[in-house]
PDB file of C-alpha atoms in Angstrom:
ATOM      1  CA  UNK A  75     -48.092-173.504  52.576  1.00  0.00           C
ATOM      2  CA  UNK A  76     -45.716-170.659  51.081  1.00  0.00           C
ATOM      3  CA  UNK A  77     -42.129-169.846  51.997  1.00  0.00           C
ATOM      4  CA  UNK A  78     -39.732-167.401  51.208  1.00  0.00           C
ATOM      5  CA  UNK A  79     -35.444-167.384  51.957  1.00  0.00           C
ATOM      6  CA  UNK A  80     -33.113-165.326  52.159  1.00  0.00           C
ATOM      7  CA  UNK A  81     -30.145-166.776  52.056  1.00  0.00           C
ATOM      8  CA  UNK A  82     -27.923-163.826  53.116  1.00  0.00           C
ATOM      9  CA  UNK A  83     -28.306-161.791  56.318  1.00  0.00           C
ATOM     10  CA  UNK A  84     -25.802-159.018  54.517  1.00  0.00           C
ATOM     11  CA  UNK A  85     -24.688-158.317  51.614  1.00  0.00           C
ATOM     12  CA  UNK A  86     -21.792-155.593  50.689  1.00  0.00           C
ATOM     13  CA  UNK A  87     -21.450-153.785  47.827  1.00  0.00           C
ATOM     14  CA  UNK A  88     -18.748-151.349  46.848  1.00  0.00           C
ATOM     15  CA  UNK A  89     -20.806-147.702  45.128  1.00  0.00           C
ATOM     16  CA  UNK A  90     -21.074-148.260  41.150  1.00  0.00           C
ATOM     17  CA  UNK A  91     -20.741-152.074  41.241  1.00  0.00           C
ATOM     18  CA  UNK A  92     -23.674-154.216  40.611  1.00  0.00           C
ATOM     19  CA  UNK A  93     -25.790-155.992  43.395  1.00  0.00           C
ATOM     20  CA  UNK A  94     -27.917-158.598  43.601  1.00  0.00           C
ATOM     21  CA  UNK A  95     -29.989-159.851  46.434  1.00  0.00           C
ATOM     22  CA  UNK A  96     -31.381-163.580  46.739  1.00  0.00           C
ATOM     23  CA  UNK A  97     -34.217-164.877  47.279  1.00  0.00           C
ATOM     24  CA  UNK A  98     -36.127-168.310  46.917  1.00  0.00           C
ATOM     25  CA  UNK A  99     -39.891-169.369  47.208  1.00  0.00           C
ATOM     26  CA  UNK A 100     -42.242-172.086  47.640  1.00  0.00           C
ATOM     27  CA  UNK A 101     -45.620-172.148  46.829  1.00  0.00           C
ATOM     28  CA  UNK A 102     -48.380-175.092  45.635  1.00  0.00           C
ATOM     29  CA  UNK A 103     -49.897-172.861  42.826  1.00  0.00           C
ATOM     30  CA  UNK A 104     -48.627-169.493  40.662  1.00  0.00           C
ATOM     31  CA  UNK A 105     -46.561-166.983  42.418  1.00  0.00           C
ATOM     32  CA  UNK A 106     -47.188-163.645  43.330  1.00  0.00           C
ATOM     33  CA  UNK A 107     -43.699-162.087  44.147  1.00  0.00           C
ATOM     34  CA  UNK A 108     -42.698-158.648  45.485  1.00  0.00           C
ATOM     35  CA  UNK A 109     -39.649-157.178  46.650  1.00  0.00           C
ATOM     36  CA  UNK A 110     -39.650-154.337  49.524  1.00  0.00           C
ATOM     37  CA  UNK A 111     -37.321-151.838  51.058  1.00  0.00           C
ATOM     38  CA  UNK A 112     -37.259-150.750  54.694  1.00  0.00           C
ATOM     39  CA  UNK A 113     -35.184-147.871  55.632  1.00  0.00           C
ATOM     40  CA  UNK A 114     -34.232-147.501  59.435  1.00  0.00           C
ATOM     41  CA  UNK A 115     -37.664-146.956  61.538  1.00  0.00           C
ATOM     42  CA  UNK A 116     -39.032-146.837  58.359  1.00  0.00           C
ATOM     43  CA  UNK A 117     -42.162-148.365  57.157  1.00  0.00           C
ATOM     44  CA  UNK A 118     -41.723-151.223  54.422  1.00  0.00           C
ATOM     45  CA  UNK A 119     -41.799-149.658  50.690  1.00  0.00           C
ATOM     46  CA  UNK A 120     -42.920-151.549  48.085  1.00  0.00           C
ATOM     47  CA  UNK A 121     -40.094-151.732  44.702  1.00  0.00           C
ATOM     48  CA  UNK A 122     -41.754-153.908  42.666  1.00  0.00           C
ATOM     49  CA  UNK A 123     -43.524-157.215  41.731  1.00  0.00           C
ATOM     50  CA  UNK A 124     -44.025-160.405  39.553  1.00  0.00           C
ATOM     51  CA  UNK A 125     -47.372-161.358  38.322  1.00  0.00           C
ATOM     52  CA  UNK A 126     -46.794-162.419  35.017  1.00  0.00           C
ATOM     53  CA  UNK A 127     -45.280-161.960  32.087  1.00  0.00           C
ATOM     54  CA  UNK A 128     -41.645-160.902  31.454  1.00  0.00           C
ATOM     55  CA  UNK A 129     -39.058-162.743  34.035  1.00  0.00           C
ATOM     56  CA  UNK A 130     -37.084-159.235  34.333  1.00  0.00           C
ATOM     57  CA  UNK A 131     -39.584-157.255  36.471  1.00  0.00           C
ATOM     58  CA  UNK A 132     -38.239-153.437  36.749  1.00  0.00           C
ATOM     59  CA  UNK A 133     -39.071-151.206  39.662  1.00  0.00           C
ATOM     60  CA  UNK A 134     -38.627-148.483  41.550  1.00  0.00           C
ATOM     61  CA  UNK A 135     -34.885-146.678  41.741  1.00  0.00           C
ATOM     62  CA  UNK A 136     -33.613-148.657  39.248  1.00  0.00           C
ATOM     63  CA  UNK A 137     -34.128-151.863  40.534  1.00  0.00           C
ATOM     64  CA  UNK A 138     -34.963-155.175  38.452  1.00  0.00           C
ATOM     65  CA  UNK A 139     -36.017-158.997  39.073  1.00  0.00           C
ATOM     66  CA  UNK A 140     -35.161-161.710  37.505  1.00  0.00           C
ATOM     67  CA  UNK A 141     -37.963-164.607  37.520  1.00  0.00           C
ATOM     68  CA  UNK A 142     -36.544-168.005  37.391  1.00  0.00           C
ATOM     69  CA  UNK A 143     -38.981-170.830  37.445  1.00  0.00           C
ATOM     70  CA  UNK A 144     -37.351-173.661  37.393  1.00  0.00           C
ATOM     71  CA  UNK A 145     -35.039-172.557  40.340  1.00  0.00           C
ATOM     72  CA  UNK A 146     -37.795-171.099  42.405  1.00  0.00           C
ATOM     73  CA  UNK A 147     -36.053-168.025  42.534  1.00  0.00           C
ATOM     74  CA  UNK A 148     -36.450-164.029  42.243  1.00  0.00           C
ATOM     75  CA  UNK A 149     -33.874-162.518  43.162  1.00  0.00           C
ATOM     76  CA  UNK A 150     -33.340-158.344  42.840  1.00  0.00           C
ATOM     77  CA  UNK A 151     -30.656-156.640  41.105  1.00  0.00           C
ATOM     78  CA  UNK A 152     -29.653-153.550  40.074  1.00  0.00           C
ATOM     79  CA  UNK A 153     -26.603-152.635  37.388  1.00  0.00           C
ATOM     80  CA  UNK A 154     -24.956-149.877  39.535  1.00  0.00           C
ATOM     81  CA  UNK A 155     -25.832-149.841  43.756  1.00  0.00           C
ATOM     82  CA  UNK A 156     -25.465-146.040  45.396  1.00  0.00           C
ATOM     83  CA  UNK A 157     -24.648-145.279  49.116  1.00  0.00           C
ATOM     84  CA  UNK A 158     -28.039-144.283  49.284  1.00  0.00           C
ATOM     85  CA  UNK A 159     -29.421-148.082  48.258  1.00  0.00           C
ATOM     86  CA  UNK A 160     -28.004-149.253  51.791  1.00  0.00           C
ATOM     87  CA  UNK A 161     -31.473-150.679  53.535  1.00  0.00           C
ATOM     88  CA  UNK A 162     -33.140-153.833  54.487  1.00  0.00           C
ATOM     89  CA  UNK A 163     -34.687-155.633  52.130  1.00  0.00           C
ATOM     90  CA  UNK A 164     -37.924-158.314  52.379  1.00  0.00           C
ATOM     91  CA  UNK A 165     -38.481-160.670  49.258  1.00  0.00           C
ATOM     92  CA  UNK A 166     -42.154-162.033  49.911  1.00  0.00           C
ATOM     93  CA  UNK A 167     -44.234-164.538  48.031  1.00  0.00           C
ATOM     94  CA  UNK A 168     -47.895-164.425  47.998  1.00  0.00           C
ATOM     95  CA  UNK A 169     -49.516-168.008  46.668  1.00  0.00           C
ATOM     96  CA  UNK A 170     -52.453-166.715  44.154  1.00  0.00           C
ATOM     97  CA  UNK A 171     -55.134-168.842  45.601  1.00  0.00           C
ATOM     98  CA  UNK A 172     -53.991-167.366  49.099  1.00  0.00           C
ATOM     99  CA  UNK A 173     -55.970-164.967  51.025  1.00  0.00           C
ATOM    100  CA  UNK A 174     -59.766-164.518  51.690  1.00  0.00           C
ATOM    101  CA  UNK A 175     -60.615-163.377  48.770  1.00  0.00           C
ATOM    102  CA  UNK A 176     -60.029-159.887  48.981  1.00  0.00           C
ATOM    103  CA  UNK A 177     -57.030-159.655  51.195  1.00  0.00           C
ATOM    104  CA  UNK A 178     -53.311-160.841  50.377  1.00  0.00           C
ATOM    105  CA  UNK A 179     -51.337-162.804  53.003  1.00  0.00           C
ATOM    106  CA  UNK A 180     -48.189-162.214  52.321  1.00  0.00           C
ATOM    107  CA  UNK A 181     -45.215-164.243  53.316  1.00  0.00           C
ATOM    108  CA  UNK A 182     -41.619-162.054  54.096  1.00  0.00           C
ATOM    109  CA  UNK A 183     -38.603-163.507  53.635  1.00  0.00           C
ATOM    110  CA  UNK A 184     -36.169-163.192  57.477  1.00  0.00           C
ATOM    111  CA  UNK A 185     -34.524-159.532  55.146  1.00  0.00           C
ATOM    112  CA  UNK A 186     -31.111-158.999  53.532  1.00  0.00           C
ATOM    113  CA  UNK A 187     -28.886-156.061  55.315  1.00  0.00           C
ATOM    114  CA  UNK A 188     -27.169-154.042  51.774  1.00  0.00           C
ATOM    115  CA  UNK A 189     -24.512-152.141  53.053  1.00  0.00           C
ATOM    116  CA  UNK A 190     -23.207-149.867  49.804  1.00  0.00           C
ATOM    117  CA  UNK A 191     -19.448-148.258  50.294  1.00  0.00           C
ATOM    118  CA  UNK A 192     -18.034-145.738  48.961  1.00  0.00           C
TER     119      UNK A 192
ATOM    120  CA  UNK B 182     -43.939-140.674  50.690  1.00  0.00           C
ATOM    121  CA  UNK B 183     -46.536-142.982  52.166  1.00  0.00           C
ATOM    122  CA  UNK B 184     -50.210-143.000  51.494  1.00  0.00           C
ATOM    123  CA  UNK B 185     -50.992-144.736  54.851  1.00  0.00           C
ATOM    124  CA  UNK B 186     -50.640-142.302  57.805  1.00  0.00           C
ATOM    125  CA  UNK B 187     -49.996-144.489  61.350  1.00  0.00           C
ATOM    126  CA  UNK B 188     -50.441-142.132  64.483  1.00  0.00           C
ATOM    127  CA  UNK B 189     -48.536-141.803  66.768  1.00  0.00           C
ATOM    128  CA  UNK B 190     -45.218-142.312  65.361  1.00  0.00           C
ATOM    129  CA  UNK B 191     -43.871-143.233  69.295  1.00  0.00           C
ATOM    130  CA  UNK B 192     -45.833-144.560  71.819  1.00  0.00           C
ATOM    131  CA  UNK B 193     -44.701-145.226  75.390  1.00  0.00           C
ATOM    132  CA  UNK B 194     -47.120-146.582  77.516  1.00  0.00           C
ATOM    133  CA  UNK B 195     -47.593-148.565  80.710  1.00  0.00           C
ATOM    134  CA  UNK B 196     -48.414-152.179  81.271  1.00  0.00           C
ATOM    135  CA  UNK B 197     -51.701-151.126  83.178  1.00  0.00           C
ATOM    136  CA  UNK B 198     -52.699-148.256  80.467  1.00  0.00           C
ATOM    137  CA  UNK B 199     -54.879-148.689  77.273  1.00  0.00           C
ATOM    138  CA  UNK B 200     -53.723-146.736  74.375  1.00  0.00           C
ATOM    139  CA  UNK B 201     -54.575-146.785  70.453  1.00  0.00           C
ATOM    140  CA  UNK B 202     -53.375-146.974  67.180  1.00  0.00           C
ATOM    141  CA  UNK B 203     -54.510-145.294  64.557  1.00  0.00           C
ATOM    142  CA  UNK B 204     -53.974-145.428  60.693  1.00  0.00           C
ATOM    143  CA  UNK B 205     -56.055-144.266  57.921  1.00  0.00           C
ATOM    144  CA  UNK B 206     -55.110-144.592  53.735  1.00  0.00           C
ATOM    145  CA  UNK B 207     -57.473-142.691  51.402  1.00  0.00           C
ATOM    146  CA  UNK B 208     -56.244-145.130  48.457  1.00  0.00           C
ATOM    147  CA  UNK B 209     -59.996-146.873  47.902  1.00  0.00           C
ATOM    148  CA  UNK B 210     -58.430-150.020  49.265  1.00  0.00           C
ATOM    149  CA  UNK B 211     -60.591-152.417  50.816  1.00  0.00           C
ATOM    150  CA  UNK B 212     -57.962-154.900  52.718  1.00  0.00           C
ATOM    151  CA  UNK B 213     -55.978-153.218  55.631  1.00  0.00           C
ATOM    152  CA  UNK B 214     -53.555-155.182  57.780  1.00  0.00           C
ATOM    153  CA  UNK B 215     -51.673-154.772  61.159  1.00  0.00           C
ATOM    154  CA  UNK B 216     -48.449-156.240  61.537  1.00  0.00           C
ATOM    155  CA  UNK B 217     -45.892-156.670  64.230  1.00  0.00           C
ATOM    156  CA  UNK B 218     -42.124-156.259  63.339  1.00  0.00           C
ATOM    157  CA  UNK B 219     -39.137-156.304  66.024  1.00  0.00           C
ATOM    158  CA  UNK B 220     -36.071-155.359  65.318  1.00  0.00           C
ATOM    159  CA  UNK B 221     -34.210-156.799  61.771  1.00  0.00           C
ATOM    160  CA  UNK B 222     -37.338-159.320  61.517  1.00  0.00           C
ATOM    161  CA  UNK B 223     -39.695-159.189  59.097  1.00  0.00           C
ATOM    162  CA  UNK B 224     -43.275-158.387  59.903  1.00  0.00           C
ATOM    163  CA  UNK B 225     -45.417-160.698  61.468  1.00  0.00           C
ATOM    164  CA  UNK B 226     -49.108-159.994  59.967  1.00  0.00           C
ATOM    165  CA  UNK B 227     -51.727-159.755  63.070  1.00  0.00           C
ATOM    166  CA  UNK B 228     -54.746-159.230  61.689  1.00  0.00           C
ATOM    167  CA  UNK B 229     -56.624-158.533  58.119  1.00  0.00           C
ATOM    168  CA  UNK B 230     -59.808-156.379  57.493  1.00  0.00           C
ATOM    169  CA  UNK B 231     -61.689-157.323  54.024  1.00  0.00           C
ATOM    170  CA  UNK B 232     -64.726-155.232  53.866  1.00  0.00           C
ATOM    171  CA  UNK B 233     -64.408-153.537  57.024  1.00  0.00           C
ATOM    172  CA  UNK B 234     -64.623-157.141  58.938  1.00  0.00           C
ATOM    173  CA  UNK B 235     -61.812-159.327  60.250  1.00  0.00           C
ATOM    174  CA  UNK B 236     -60.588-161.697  58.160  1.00  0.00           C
ATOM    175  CA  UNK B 237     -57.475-162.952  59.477  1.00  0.00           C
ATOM    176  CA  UNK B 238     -56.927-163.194  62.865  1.00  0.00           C
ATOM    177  CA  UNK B 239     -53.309-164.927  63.671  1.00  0.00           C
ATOM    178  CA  UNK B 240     -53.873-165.921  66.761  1.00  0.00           C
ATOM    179  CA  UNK B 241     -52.888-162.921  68.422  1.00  0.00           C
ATOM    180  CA  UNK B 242     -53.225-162.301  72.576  1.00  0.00           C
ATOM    181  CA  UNK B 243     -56.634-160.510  73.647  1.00  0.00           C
ATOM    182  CA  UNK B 244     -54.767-157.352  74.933  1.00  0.00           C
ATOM    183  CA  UNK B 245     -54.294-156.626  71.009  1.00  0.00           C
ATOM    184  CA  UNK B 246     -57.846-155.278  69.919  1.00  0.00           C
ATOM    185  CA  UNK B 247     -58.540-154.259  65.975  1.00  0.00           C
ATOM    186  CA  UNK B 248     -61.446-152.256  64.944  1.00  0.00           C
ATOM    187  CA  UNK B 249     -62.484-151.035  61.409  1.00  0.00           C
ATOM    188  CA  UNK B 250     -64.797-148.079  61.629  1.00  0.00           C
ATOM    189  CA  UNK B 251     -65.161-147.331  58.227  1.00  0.00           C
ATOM    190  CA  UNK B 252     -63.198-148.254  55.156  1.00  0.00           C
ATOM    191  CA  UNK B 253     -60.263-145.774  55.220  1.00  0.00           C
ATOM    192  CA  UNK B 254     -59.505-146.117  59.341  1.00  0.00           C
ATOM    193  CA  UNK B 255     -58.285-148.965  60.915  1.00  0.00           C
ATOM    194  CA  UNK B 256     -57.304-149.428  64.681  1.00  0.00           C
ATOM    195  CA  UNK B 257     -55.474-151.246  67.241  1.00  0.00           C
ATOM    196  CA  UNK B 258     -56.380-150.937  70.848  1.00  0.00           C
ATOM    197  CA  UNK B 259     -54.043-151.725  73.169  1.00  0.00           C
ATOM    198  CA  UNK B 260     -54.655-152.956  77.177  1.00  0.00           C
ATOM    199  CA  UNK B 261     -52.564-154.645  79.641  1.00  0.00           C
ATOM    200  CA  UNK B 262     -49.723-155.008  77.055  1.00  0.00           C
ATOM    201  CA  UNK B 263     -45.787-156.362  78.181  1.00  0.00           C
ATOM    202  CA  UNK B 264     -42.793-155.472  77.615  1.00  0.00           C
ATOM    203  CA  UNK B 265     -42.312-158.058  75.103  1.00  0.00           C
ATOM    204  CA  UNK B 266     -45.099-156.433  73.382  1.00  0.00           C
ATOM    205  CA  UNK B 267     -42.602-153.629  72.333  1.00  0.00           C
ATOM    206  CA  UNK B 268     -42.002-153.290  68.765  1.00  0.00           C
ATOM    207  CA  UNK B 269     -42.806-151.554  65.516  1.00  0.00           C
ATOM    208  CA  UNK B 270     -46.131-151.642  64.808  1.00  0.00           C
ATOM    209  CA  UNK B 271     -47.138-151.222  61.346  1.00  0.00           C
ATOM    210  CA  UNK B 272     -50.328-150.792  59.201  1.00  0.00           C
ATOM    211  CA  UNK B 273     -50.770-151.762  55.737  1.00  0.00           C
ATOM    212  CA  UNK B 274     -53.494-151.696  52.833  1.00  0.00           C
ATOM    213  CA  UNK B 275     -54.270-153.131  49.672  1.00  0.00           C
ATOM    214  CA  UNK B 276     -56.739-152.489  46.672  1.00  0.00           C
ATOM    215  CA  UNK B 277     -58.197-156.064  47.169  1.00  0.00           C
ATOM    216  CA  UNK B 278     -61.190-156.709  44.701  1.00  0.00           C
ATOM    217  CA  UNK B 279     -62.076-154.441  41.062  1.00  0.00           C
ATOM    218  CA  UNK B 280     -65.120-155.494  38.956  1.00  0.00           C
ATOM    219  CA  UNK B 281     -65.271-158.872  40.920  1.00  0.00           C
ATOM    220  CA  UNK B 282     -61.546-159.593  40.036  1.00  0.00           C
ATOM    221  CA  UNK B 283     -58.798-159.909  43.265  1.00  0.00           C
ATOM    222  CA  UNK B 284     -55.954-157.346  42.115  1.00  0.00           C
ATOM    223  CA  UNK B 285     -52.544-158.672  42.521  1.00  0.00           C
ATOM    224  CA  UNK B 286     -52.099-157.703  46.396  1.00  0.00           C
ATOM    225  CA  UNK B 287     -48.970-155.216  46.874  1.00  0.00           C
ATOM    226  CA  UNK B 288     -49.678-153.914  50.281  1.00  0.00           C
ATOM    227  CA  UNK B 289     -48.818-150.170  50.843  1.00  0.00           C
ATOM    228  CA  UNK B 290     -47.195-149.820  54.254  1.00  0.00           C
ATOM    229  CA  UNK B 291     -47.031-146.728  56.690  1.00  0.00           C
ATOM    230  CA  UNK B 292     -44.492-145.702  58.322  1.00  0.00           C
ATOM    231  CA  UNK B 293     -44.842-147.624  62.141  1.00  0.00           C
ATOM    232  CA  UNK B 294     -45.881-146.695  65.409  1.00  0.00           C
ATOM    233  CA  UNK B 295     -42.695-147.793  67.599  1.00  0.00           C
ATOM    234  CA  UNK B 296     -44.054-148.964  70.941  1.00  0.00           C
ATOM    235  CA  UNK B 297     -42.537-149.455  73.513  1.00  0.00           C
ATOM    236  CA  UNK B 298     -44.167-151.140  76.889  1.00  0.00           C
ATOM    237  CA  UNK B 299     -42.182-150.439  80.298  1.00  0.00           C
TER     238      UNK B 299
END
């Protein structure tokens, strides 16, 4: 079985200061991890992704990921949040043996609420 | 901008009426994926095509049918639905196998039907 948490509902962030959103996982094998943003009635867009490789994963808009093994973790950042960063964001964790094959079954994370202020 | 078009973007509908979903992606992928989301939850998956046949089925209700005519079009026929049933229906794909190998399984999302069921 795979899980993902969130462990904030919301997090704030004042324009121009850094932000970082948590996330944790469990899986039984290797770790497929993505990150995804959700506007308001929005569909889910995809930011970016661990495979393999580097730990710091770097995305779309500036956004970045920090891998952490040992803590189970991959939680998003980025150096300097804008207004226009305020969304929902969905961690998910996808096991590499999951799936049928062919398809991904991809777990979400409950979202994290980033409200950005000027 | 998305690469998987969902019509209708509403969709109000009676609990005696049968209505459909549509969404197509002209990406090559070979996985495509309904999910369920309500309101600040993350999306439920309801069903996975591989190959143009179901994969996954998550135990969803009967009144919830998906078809896969053809490798870019996937729908979601809906009869006798409740007004629980109301929510943001969304579609997804993903590139699923290349030269016999799985690819890594970020699903590209549309933007939703919202449906609501009076």
């Amino acid at each position: 079985a795979q899980s993902v948490a969130q462990p904030e509902d919301q997090v704030n962030v004042a324009e121009g200061n850094p932000l970082t959103v948590k996330c944790t996982y469990s899986v039984s094998g290797n770790p497929y991890l993505f990150w995804y943003v959700q506007y308001p009635n929005r569909g889910l867009q995809f930011l970016l992704k661990y495979i393999t490789g580097d730990n710091l994963v770097k995305g779309s808009y500036g956004f970045e990921a920090e891998f952490n093994k040992s803590q189970t973790s991959f939680h998003l950042k980025k150096p300097s949040a804008l207004v226009s960063d305020s969304a929902l964001y969905f961690c998910a964790v996808r096991d590499h043996r999951e799936g049928t094959g062919t398809a991904s079954k991809l777990t979400f994370g409950t979202g994290t609420r980033l409200q950005v202020t000027l | 901008d998305t690469e998987v078009t969902q019509t209708p973007k509403h969709l109000v509908m009676g609990m005696t009426n049968k209505k459909s979903l549509k969404c197509e992606q002209h990406m090559g992928h070979r996985a495509m994926y309904w999910y369920k989301q309500k309101a600040k939850k993350p999306p439920e998956l309801m069903f996975v095509y591989s190959y143009e046949k179901l994969s996954i089925n998550e135990s969803v209700p009967s009144r919830f049918s998906p078809e896969c005519p053809n490798s870019s079009l996937l729908n979601l026929h809906l009869h006798a639905l409740q007004p629980e049933d109301s929510a943001l229906y969304l579609c997804a794909s993903s590139q699923g196998k290349w030269r016999g190998v799985l690819r890594t399984g970020e699903l590209f999302f549309g933007e939703g039907s919202r449906l609501t069921v009076l």
